[in-house]
Amino acid sequence: MSKRFLIFSLLLMSLTIMMDSCKKLDVPPPNILSDAAILGTPDGVTSYMARLYSEMPIEDFKYSPSNGYNNAYNAFNWGSKSTGESLGRDWRQPNENSNVVNYNAVYGTIRDCNYFIQNLPAYAGSFSAAQVQGWLGEAHFVRATCYYALVRRFGGVPLVKTPINYPSTSTDSAAINGLERSSEEDTWNFIGSDLDSAYNLLPVTNQTGRADKSTAAAYKARAMLYAGCIAKYNTNISPANQYGTGQLCGFADGPAKAAAYFQAAYDAAKLVINGTAGKTYSLYMKSWVAGNLAAQTQNMIDMFFDAASPENIFVRQYDTYLSSGHNWDLYMIPDCIRGWGWGSEVSPTLDFVEMYDGIPTWNGDGPKAIQNLPNAFGCPRLKNLNPDGTYVQYANPTDLFANAEPRLKAFVITPYDVLKGSVIEIRAGIVKPQGHAGGAISPDDIKNSGEGTPLNSRYDITNTGSQIFVGLGPTNTGSGNTNRLYTIPAGYPNAGQTILAAGNAGIYSTGGGAWYSSSAFMGFSIRKYLNPSKAPADMGSSSSYGHSNQTWIEIRYAEVLLTAAEAIMELGGNTSEALGYVNQIQARAGATQTPLASFSLNTVRKEWRKEFAFENKTWFNLNRWRLFDSEMNATIYRQLTPFYVAETGKYIFDIKPFEEMTRYSNGYTWKSVWYYQNFPGSEISNNKKMIQNIGY
């Protein structure tokens, strides 16, 4: 039996235990089989552990902010749509449904952990001491991840450390009288304690997808860094607590306590970096070649698909054969490749793309004042015009991003990139011959174009009377086939050639009509995690889901390096050490390496956003840094709009506010009350001692 098949056999045994049909396991629950059958046999314990891991709350391919964890079918509501990294057709505000967690399900997993921790020792005689220790360590680890999922959203929560019998006839039972919230500080401390227990009990190595000492150390570094930030930066008011359990949101005298958590994060990260936890990790560099941008791009694509990557610390696996696959390819592949109509779900914003190195940007020399202002992420804006205000024209549309940071090219499909052998023709239309000297085109030649265009001002799509000729929708979906054909007039380059006005991938301007979102409507599509070897026909359809099985990398070594660097900067420690960690990541990415003279905490934060884009990390980072409210204040994100210029046979790139921002409340605005979310109404009704957070 292969190792991979064995792992999935173990992880997919009890599908029906407290889970929906998308989960992995298929054995009877403990309340049907006896404890002796489950906790007293290796197979029983293995199936129990498999259930814990499948229920472990991870923001993976099956997570969406609107539907929570382990929801394969609705995961198209991807978290990057809430951070400015991207926009999408089904997600339009940073707080929509409050980045939900399946509250009761998470406590169900906590109960499973508690039950296991309490009852396994009674059967210790059936196993070796090392087996018992390892299994208990895994239960402590999974329980810590559950409380980590809760505390990030709610602050202090009820700390349930032993199974609660329910229903109960006891008058003092928590199930009858309710259970009060613990302080946020105590909740974070309990997470740290659980991870310490896990570290002490877990083996040095374990099966893929199961925790070992390095996993526990890396996770503790993650959790303690988050706690330190809340202690330092939180200013939200905590609700009154009549039960005397402490401050429910934030820390009492938080800034004074932050350093201890940052130190704990650093110490835990160093266990991994130094190999003290027993294993050695490194950044993935197997196909990296110095000075070779293409090789560096391919290296960063390959690292998400190499099961033997030295960077992977903890992963979650899937198997389509056993109905536990996901839908990443189905939702994210450019629609022109798959041809079903649900592709291109997410389109990265130009503001996000501008964070990366190697693209031309304004340096105070823009012809308009707005071009010299920082973008929504505080970065310089892309330079698309000549000094005289006319568009730069490119003979090859890929030239604009030819020298871009390889990491960007590995994460994002830029206009006219090649994917699966197809050129992804991202453009909005054709600029008709204007008769200007040398074929020059300026924003004045295209109605409602250019930086500073009033919000929701749309391109003129009349085609007959406008300066441009556009396609209004995809040609390959079977409906809305309005991507019109344009024949290049005689006397111009490529005369007589007939082409799709909006290419095969859009952008499809609608002038306020039906909005065709199955396109690269912001000028880009996602490449990250798209399976290079998966045939489009195997990605699924409207009646067949879960066809993707690429592994989700929950913790990788780059995160540990950035955690250590951030903790050092927060502690005022050895800046050179912190810079060294960041420079390692920048070098692998093909980015410009930051010199010591300009290195700061903001450098680390920017690196977090670049390295972990589209991995559901940014939303929580902005939350713990308490930057959402300052970054999102009626914030408008911008689109890059390529056009083919018929007169010259070249390409231009317009930049403007996304012309459908009316669908996004005319801008993203974050309210500080959202840093803490509301407990579900069912919990307020069922738990007599539950205190709701302020603002709900």
XYZ file of C-alpha atoms in Angstrom:
696
model
C 0.000 0.000 0.000
C 1.445 3.412 -0.990
C 2.080 5.987 1.685
C -0.346 8.410 0.023
C -3.117 5.810 -0.122
C -2.460 4.807 3.463
C -2.705 8.402 4.630
C -5.991 8.939 2.883
C -7.298 5.592 4.082
C -6.640 6.762 7.604
C -7.981 10.233 7.101
C -11.119 9.269 5.234
C -12.653 6.525 7.351
C -15.585 8.164 9.159
C -17.484 10.347 6.742
C -20.693 10.377 8.725
C -19.426 11.463 12.112
C -20.786 14.929 12.889
C -19.875 16.007 9.356
C -21.467 16.836 6.040
C -20.928 14.801 2.920
C -17.816 16.761 1.956
C -15.711 15.524 4.876
C -13.286 12.676 4.911
C -14.227 10.046 7.453
C -16.483 7.003 7.561
C -16.708 5.066 10.839
C -19.511 4.919 13.404
C -19.393 7.657 16.040
C -18.160 7.014 19.597
C -21.709 7.040 20.995
C -22.535 3.981 18.859
C -19.327 1.986 19.292
C -17.943 1.498 22.776
C -15.012 3.460 24.123
C -13.041 0.251 24.186
C -13.601 -0.269 20.459
C -12.591 3.285 19.635
C -10.004 4.269 22.246
C -8.661 0.796 22.941
C -7.587 -0.196 19.425
C -5.075 1.362 17.005
C -7.627 1.490 14.188
C -10.193 3.114 16.451
C -7.784 5.785 17.633
C -6.620 6.389 14.073
C -10.175 6.988 12.901
C -10.829 9.262 15.883
C -7.739 11.321 15.067
C -8.771 11.438 11.411
C -12.070 12.993 12.410
C -10.336 15.608 14.564
C -8.092 16.653 11.694
C -10.939 16.787 9.198
C -12.917 19.021 11.573
C -9.927 21.214 12.426
C -10.843 24.803 11.443
C -8.504 25.815 8.623
C -9.095 28.665 6.178
C -8.356 26.388 3.226
C -9.876 25.731 -0.199
C -13.160 24.781 1.466
C -13.412 27.893 3.586
C -15.322 31.013 2.690
C -16.028 34.088 4.821
C -19.758 33.746 4.225
C -20.096 30.013 4.844
C -17.335 29.093 7.235
C -15.264 25.924 7.274
C -15.461 22.671 5.314
C -17.964 23.967 2.792
C -16.634 22.881 -0.581
C -19.458 24.127 -2.754
C -19.667 27.727 -1.568
C -15.975 28.411 -1.238
C -16.115 30.739 -4.244
C -16.791 33.479 -1.688
C -13.035 33.699 -1.302
C -11.444 35.767 1.465
C -9.217 37.850 -0.822
C -12.341 39.677 -1.988
C -12.564 41.231 1.478
C -9.065 42.701 1.609
C -8.548 44.632 -1.636
C -6.376 41.836 -3.025
C -9.163 41.105 -5.473
C -12.776 41.778 -6.288
C -15.337 39.193 -7.240
C -18.884 38.785 -8.371
C -20.198 37.242 -5.151
C -18.447 39.167 -2.398
C -18.558 42.903 -2.031
C -17.634 44.165 1.414
C -14.853 43.364 3.906
C -17.267 42.361 6.662
C -19.965 40.548 4.691
C -21.354 37.914 7.074
C -18.487 38.879 9.390
C -15.988 36.271 8.180
C -18.013 33.614 9.904
C -16.898 30.646 11.901
C -19.120 27.587 12.373
C -19.408 28.300 16.097
C -21.281 25.212 17.244
C -19.285 22.905 14.985
C -16.008 24.234 16.396
C -17.206 23.566 19.924
C -18.212 20.104 18.768
C -14.608 19.504 17.771
C -13.451 20.897 21.111
C -15.713 18.397 22.835
C -14.204 15.585 20.768
C -10.731 16.714 21.836
C -11.754 16.988 25.477
C -13.340 13.553 25.436
C -10.240 12.019 23.931
C -7.850 13.745 26.355
C -9.968 12.693 29.330
C -10.616 9.064 28.349
C -7.628 7.809 26.355
C -5.427 7.330 29.462
C -7.817 4.607 30.659
C -6.706 2.513 27.684
C -3.014 3.412 27.815
C -2.110 -0.191 28.610
C -3.079 -1.202 25.095
C -0.415 0.995 23.505
C 3.155 2.124 23.880
C 3.852 5.240 25.939
C 5.059 7.019 22.795
C 1.789 6.302 21.002
C -0.309 7.615 23.868
C 1.804 10.752 24.211
C 1.682 11.447 20.499
C -2.070 11.056 20.252
C -2.674 13.254 23.274
C -0.365 15.840 21.734
C -2.436 15.827 18.559
C -5.637 16.347 20.544
C -4.108 19.310 22.378
C -2.946 20.719 19.049
C -6.348 20.454 17.373
C -8.075 21.934 20.434
C -5.690 24.903 20.330
C -6.524 25.537 16.682
C -10.229 25.547 17.547
C -9.834 28.206 20.224
C -7.534 30.137 17.884
C -10.331 30.233 15.289
C -12.741 31.540 17.931
C -10.623 34.114 19.771
C -9.570 35.889 16.583
C -13.197 36.647 15.853
C -14.911 36.991 19.216
C -12.265 37.827 21.795
C -12.673 35.855 25.013
C -14.889 32.783 24.693
C -16.079 30.088 27.095
C -13.100 27.854 27.819
C -14.402 24.315 27.914
C -11.569 22.043 29.047
C -13.492 18.868 29.868
C -16.580 17.294 28.290
C -19.875 18.853 29.367
C -22.598 16.267 29.837
C -25.739 17.336 28.019
C -28.528 16.955 28.720
C -27.846 16.936 32.437
C -29.997 16.701 35.525
C -27.421 18.436 37.697
C -28.538 21.866 38.874
C -25.020 23.262 38.627
C -24.265 21.889 35.174
C -22.880 24.378 32.659
C -25.299 22.870 30.171
C -28.188 24.015 32.379
C -26.943 27.286 33.856
C -24.720 28.484 31.053
C -20.988 29.030 30.793
C -19.416 32.442 31.088
C -16.893 33.854 28.663
C -13.275 33.821 29.767
C -11.168 36.908 29.245
C -9.444 37.298 25.922
C -6.108 37.180 27.751
C -6.974 33.863 29.406
C -8.140 32.473 26.077
C -4.840 33.301 24.408
C -2.933 31.907 27.371
C -4.872 28.662 27.183
C -4.038 28.366 23.484
C -0.365 28.866 24.309
C -0.553 26.266 27.072
C -2.260 23.737 24.799
C 0.408 24.236 22.142
C 3.132 23.817 24.757
C 1.520 20.527 25.762
C 1.322 19.525 22.131
C 4.989 20.375 21.572
C 6.075 18.329 24.579
C 3.952 15.304 23.652
C 4.157 15.178 19.862
C 6.764 13.150 17.989
C 9.523 14.757 15.953
C 7.984 13.389 12.756
C 4.501 12.281 11.829
C 2.460 11.310 8.795
C 1.773 14.007 6.240
C -1.232 16.018 7.354
C -0.678 15.259 11.059
C 1.039 17.487 13.600
C 4.546 17.015 14.957
C 6.755 19.132 17.216
C 7.610 21.589 14.441
C 3.922 22.048 13.628
C 3.115 22.885 17.245
C 6.020 25.328 17.470
C 5.093 27.065 14.205
C 1.465 27.304 15.257
C 2.394 28.721 18.630
C 4.537 31.344 16.901
C 1.509 32.268 14.775
C -0.876 32.436 17.727
C 1.389 34.384 20.081
C 2.184 36.948 17.370
C -1.546 37.498 16.937
C -2.038 37.829 20.688
C 0.778 40.356 20.958
C -0.778 42.503 18.256
C -4.176 42.479 19.965
C -2.548 43.417 23.265
C -0.685 46.291 21.608
C -3.079 47.644 19.003
C -6.632 46.911 20.110
C -8.657 49.962 21.144
C -12.136 48.451 20.954
C -14.185 48.717 24.122
C -14.909 45.490 25.935
C -18.464 44.731 27.060
C -19.202 44.825 30.760
C -18.619 41.488 32.465
C -20.704 40.769 35.543
C -19.145 37.332 36.027
C -15.700 38.511 37.085
C -13.746 36.568 34.465
C -11.793 39.568 33.221
C -11.741 41.772 30.136
C -13.590 40.003 27.351
C -12.202 41.958 24.386
C -8.581 43.034 24.326
C -6.179 42.985 27.253
C -6.279 44.931 30.488
C -3.134 47.070 30.308
C -2.501 45.450 26.941
C 0.531 47.395 25.640
C 2.485 46.470 28.761
C 1.765 42.788 28.145
C 2.391 42.725 24.402
C 6.151 42.167 24.646
C 5.730 38.835 26.441
C 3.620 37.497 23.587
C 5.981 38.802 20.914
C 8.841 37.133 22.767
C 6.903 33.871 22.933
C 6.251 34.105 19.183
C 9.933 34.675 18.487
C 11.039 31.846 20.756
C 8.629 29.407 19.121
C 9.669 30.476 15.630
C 13.321 29.936 16.513
C 12.567 26.342 17.507
C 11.690 25.784 13.859
C 14.355 28.010 12.308
C 17.164 26.458 14.351
C 15.866 22.921 13.927
C 15.477 22.543 17.692
C 12.080 20.912 17.142
C 13.918 18.104 15.387
C 13.386 18.827 11.691
C 15.119 21.141 9.240
C 13.102 23.383 6.921
C 14.089 25.752 4.147
C 12.487 27.878 1.462
C 11.563 26.000 -1.698
C 14.351 26.594 -4.248
C 14.413 23.407 -6.320
C 13.987 25.080 -9.721
C 15.250 28.540 -8.758
C 18.029 29.991 -10.929
C 19.792 33.250 -10.097
C 19.000 36.009 -12.599
C 16.474 33.874 -14.488
C 13.021 35.414 -14.025
C 11.242 32.574 -15.819
C 12.918 29.931 -13.659
C 12.143 31.871 -10.491
C 8.505 32.168 -11.534
C 8.302 28.453 -12.230
C 9.933 27.715 -8.885
C 7.163 29.558 -7.064
C 4.516 27.752 -9.085
C 6.104 24.373 -8.405
C 6.371 24.864 -4.645
C 2.597 24.529 -4.200
C 2.552 21.133 -5.897
C 5.710 19.412 -4.656
C 4.778 16.950 -1.924
C 8.443 16.748 -0.923
C 8.860 20.500 -0.509
C 11.264 21.374 2.345
C 9.055 24.383 3.072
C 5.867 22.546 4.017
C 5.342 22.314 7.773
C 1.651 21.391 7.946
C -0.720 20.582 5.084
C -4.256 19.381 4.455
C -4.784 16.785 1.745
C -7.846 15.983 -0.356
C -8.939 13.093 -2.503
C -11.490 13.405 -5.284
C -11.963 9.638 -5.484
C -13.367 9.646 -1.956
C -15.527 12.749 -2.544
C -13.388 15.023 -0.414
C -12.068 17.244 -3.182
C -12.473 20.995 -3.558
C -13.336 23.465 -6.313
C -10.383 25.835 -6.621
C -9.762 25.089 -10.309
C -13.465 25.154 -11.111
C -13.917 28.664 -9.741
C -10.566 30.289 -10.490
C -9.510 29.063 -13.938
C -9.939 31.695 -16.682
C -13.320 31.117 -18.226
C -11.843 31.014 -21.721
C -10.031 27.776 -20.818
C -12.813 25.934 -19.059
C -15.769 27.337 -20.961
C -18.539 26.806 -18.464
C -19.246 30.242 -16.990
C -18.121 30.052 -13.364
C -14.448 30.688 -13.960
C -12.536 33.879 -13.198
C -14.438 34.162 -9.923
C -11.715 36.366 -8.479
C -9.929 39.190 -10.278
C -6.945 40.820 -8.515
C -6.993 44.602 -8.264
C -4.381 46.845 -9.834
C -3.692 48.298 -6.383
C -2.673 44.847 -5.202
C -0.487 44.188 -8.254
C 1.320 47.494 -7.748
C 2.851 46.179 -4.515
C 5.222 44.012 -6.528
C 8.582 45.076 -7.927
C 9.689 45.333 -11.531
C 6.788 47.262 -13.070
C 7.043 50.905 -14.236
C 5.652 53.338 -11.663
C 5.325 57.086 -11.346
C 7.991 58.825 -9.302
C 6.404 62.223 -8.788
C 6.486 62.860 -12.532
C 2.904 61.993 -13.472
C 1.060 64.516 -15.680
C -1.860 64.479 -13.214
C -1.613 64.986 -9.470
C -3.544 61.773 -8.771
C -0.887 59.709 -10.541
C 1.665 60.869 -7.984
C -0.451 59.840 -5.002
C -0.018 56.445 -3.290
C -2.539 53.794 -4.254
C -4.966 52.104 -1.856
C -2.083 50.074 -0.380
C 0.273 53.036 -0.058
C 2.364 52.035 -3.095
C 3.388 54.025 -6.201
C 0.992 53.803 -9.123
C 1.694 52.032 -12.385
C 3.045 54.295 -15.129
C 1.027 53.886 -18.306
C 1.506 57.275 -19.993
C 4.287 59.162 -21.721
C 5.438 62.545 -20.375
C 3.107 64.265 -22.886
C 0.091 62.433 -21.448
C -0.366 59.949 -24.316
C -0.507 56.237 -23.634
C 2.665 54.195 -23.797
C 2.098 51.747 -26.658
C 3.516 48.226 -26.518
C 4.199 46.121 -29.597
C 3.926 43.064 -27.364
C 1.221 43.278 -24.689
C 3.320 41.195 -22.285
C 6.064 43.835 -22.231
C 4.387 45.857 -19.475
C 5.029 43.056 -16.982
C 8.088 41.533 -18.657
C 10.381 42.495 -15.766
C 7.842 42.031 -12.994
C 8.812 40.282 -9.809
C 8.597 36.532 -10.535
C 6.453 36.030 -7.459
C 3.748 38.198 -9.047
C 3.840 36.171 -12.245
C 3.522 32.956 -10.223
C 0.508 34.271 -8.306
C -1.348 36.369 -10.906
C -2.188 35.987 -14.600
C -1.306 39.297 -16.236
C -2.645 40.289 -19.683
C -1.640 37.889 -22.459
C 0.121 35.412 -20.195
C 0.031 31.789 -21.306
C -1.775 29.175 -19.206
C -2.236 25.535 -20.204
C -1.050 26.381 -23.704
C -3.598 29.174 -24.187
C -2.876 32.884 -24.442
C -5.144 34.642 -21.932
C -6.275 37.625 -24.010
C -7.297 40.103 -21.347
C -8.550 43.268 -23.040
C -11.680 45.377 -23.174
C -11.745 46.204 -26.857
C -10.260 47.997 -29.828
C -9.350 51.675 -30.136
C -10.512 52.698 -33.598
C -8.215 54.770 -35.825
C -8.185 58.354 -34.540
C -5.938 59.990 -37.123
C -3.493 61.521 -34.643
C 0.126 61.989 -35.604
C 2.004 58.731 -35.202
C -1.163 57.015 -34.038
C -0.850 58.559 -30.573
C -3.758 57.951 -28.205
C -4.521 59.788 -24.957
C -7.211 59.370 -22.310
C -9.031 62.257 -23.975
C -9.640 59.969 -26.959
C -11.534 57.388 -24.902
C -14.613 58.541 -23.045
C -14.504 57.975 -19.272
C -10.955 56.679 -19.218
C -7.921 57.494 -17.104
C -7.002 58.038 -13.460
C -9.358 60.461 -11.767
C -12.366 59.402 -13.823
C -15.508 60.017 -11.724
C -16.738 56.975 -9.858
C -18.886 54.565 -11.876
C -18.172 56.410 -15.147
C -18.248 53.692 -17.761
C -16.639 53.335 -21.140
C -18.833 54.240 -24.129
C -20.005 50.880 -25.472
C -22.197 52.072 -28.330
C -19.469 50.874 -30.717
C -20.959 52.713 -33.713
C -20.531 56.200 -32.358
C -17.702 55.707 -29.897
C -13.923 55.758 -30.190
C -13.717 52.135 -29.076
C -15.231 48.852 -30.168
C -15.918 46.464 -27.305
C -17.318 43.038 -26.574
C -20.092 42.976 -24.031
C -19.861 39.427 -22.761
C -18.176 36.059 -23.086
C -18.515 34.217 -26.373
C -18.053 30.729 -25.007
C -20.697 30.394 -22.276
C -23.756 29.701 -24.414
C -25.564 32.840 -23.259
C -24.820 36.502 -23.682
C -22.676 35.795 -26.721
C -21.908 39.429 -27.339
C -18.119 39.479 -27.626
C -18.331 41.065 -31.028
C -15.989 40.530 -33.919
C -13.951 43.445 -35.218
C -12.332 43.537 -38.628
C -9.232 45.726 -38.801
C -9.675 48.336 -41.584
C -7.519 48.477 -44.677
C -4.382 50.545 -44.475
C -3.504 49.544 -40.929
C -1.386 46.766 -39.415
C -3.073 43.360 -39.658
C -5.641 44.806 -42.084
C -8.535 42.487 -42.822
C -7.943 40.342 -39.752
C -11.072 39.648 -37.711
C -10.615 39.379 -33.960
C -12.732 39.132 -30.828
C -13.133 42.686 -29.579
C -12.616 41.744 -25.923
C -10.258 38.846 -26.527
C -11.032 35.467 -25.028
C -10.935 36.584 -21.396
C -12.570 40.022 -21.265
C -12.834 42.716 -19.784
C -16.505 42.979 -20.800
C -17.703 46.547 -20.367
C -21.455 46.761 -19.979
C -22.239 50.427 -19.638
C -24.405 49.698 -16.627
C -26.236 46.747 -18.138
C -25.897 43.106 -17.215
C -22.505 42.597 -15.590
C -20.469 39.796 -17.108
C -18.156 38.797 -14.303
C -16.850 35.595 -15.890
C -13.841 37.542 -17.047
C -10.678 39.167 -15.808
C -12.742 42.245 -15.070
C -10.028 44.034 -13.064
C -7.440 43.213 -15.737
C -6.003 40.135 -14.010
C -6.812 36.569 -12.980
C -5.433 34.306 -10.265
C -2.735 31.768 -11.104
C -1.758 30.728 -7.570
C -2.650 27.129 -6.733
C -4.163 26.444 -10.192
C -3.267 22.858 -10.980
C -0.981 22.914 -14.051
C -1.732 19.288 -14.888
C -5.516 19.280 -14.521
C -7.422 19.070 -17.776
C -10.219 21.650 -18.125
C -12.760 18.874 -18.718
C -11.917 17.408 -15.312
C -12.535 20.594 -13.316
C -16.249 20.050 -12.794
C -19.515 21.567 -13.931
C -22.783 22.980 -12.627
C -23.784 19.493 -11.512
C -20.431 18.008 -10.537
C -18.215 19.471 -7.825
C -15.119 18.645 -5.820
C -12.867 17.628 -8.685
C -9.687 19.331 -7.442
C -7.278 17.683 -5.026
C -4.177 19.870 -4.785
C -2.869 20.050 -1.225
C -3.486 23.094 0.945
C -0.299 24.298 2.655
C -1.504 25.638 5.988
C 1.904 26.448 7.461
C 5.079 26.872 5.461
C 8.550 27.963 6.432
C 8.181 31.443 4.917
C 5.504 32.175 7.525
C 7.858 31.223 10.345
C 10.550 33.548 8.966
C 8.116 36.464 8.742
C 6.744 35.718 12.203
C 10.245 35.863 13.667
C 11.023 39.060 11.747
C 7.816 40.779 12.868
C 8.312 39.735 16.491
C 11.860 41.122 16.431
C 10.671 44.459 15.069
C 7.875 44.666 17.645
C 10.392 43.927 20.418
C 12.928 46.437 19.145
C 15.421 43.596 18.751
C 18.171 42.755 16.286
C 17.068 44.479 13.096
C 19.766 42.796 11.036
C 18.446 39.387 12.030
C 14.895 40.369 11.054
C 16.093 41.787 7.742
C 17.965 38.563 7.020
C 14.752 36.563 7.301
C 12.876 38.955 5.021
C 15.699 39.104 2.483
C 15.632 35.311 2.197
C 12.013 35.477 1.109
C 12.603 38.432 -1.202
C 15.543 36.710 -2.889
C 13.511 33.565 -3.539
C 10.700 35.743 -4.918
C 12.979 37.597 -7.316
C 12.078 40.831 -5.550
C 14.298 43.776 -4.748
C 16.010 43.051 -1.444
C 15.380 45.765 1.115
C 18.546 47.404 2.510
C 18.988 47.836 6.247
C 18.726 51.629 5.985
C 15.114 51.489 4.784
C 13.985 48.370 6.655
C 11.037 48.784 9.029
C 8.042 47.000 10.503
C 6.058 48.111 7.455
C 8.533 46.220 5.248
C 7.628 43.023 7.086
C 3.919 43.728 6.826
C 4.156 44.369 3.104
C 6.051 41.120 2.692
C 3.245 39.281 4.494
C 0.768 40.659 1.957
C 2.902 39.813 -1.062
C 4.058 36.348 -0.045
C 0.724 35.083 1.310
C -1.653 36.676 -1.173
C -4.791 34.590 -1.806
C -4.007 32.257 1.108
C -6.622 33.688 3.492
C -3.936 35.234 5.694
C -4.317 38.917 4.786
C -7.789 39.389 6.293
C -6.574 38.211 9.681
C -3.312 40.149 9.442
C -5.169 43.401 8.785
C -7.433 42.512 11.682
C -4.627 41.898 14.179
C -2.738 45.010 13.046
C -6.003 46.942 13.423
C -5.417 48.557 10.015
C -8.704 47.781 8.327
C -10.437 50.984 9.416
C -7.620 53.243 8.211
C -7.043 51.362 4.961
C -10.701 50.959 4.051
C -12.501 54.273 4.237
C -14.708 54.531 1.137
C -11.753 52.934 -0.634
C -12.005 52.519 -4.395
C -9.956 49.862 -6.147
C -8.654 50.334 -9.663
C -8.730 48.250 -12.803
C -6.160 47.882 -15.579
C -7.864 47.925 -18.974
C -5.894 46.792 -22.028
C -6.944 47.937 -25.512
C -5.668 47.002 -28.938
C -4.899 50.117 -31.037
C -6.017 49.418 -34.601
C -4.067 52.322 -36.055
C -0.666 51.122 -34.824
C -1.177 47.433 -34.176
C 0.021 47.966 -30.601
C -1.477 47.841 -27.111
C -2.268 50.433 -24.469
C -3.298 50.045 -20.848
C -5.876 52.367 -19.343
C -6.177 52.805 -15.573
C -9.365 53.907 -13.870
C -11.524 53.224 -10.810
C -13.369 49.948 -11.229
C -16.371 51.020 -13.241
C -18.841 48.838 -11.354
C -18.036 50.086 -7.839
C -21.722 50.822 -7.416
C -22.045 47.078 -6.873
C -19.639 47.480 -3.950
C -21.438 50.285 -2.097
C -19.261 52.772 -3.984
C -16.250 51.868 -1.916
C -15.024 49.611 0.860
C -15.470 51.016 4.362
C -14.563 49.219 7.561
C -16.161 50.020 10.901
C -13.932 49.474 13.906
C -16.706 47.594 15.723
C -16.148 44.775 13.223
C -12.793 43.885 14.754
C -14.924 41.782 17.094
C -17.780 39.813 15.640
C -21.169 38.989 17.025
C -21.906 35.691 18.707
C -24.629 33.768 16.869
C -28.156 34.260 18.116
C -28.466 30.585 18.967
C -25.582 30.873 21.431
C -27.085 33.984 23.028
C -30.389 32.117 23.438
C -28.922 28.837 24.678
C -26.150 30.078 26.958
C -27.643 32.082 29.799
C -24.261 33.594 30.713
C -23.178 34.601 27.223
C -22.333 38.309 26.843
C -22.662 39.735 23.357
C -19.925 41.958 21.943
C -20.520 45.682 21.665
C -22.250 46.931 18.542
C -24.497 43.932 17.924
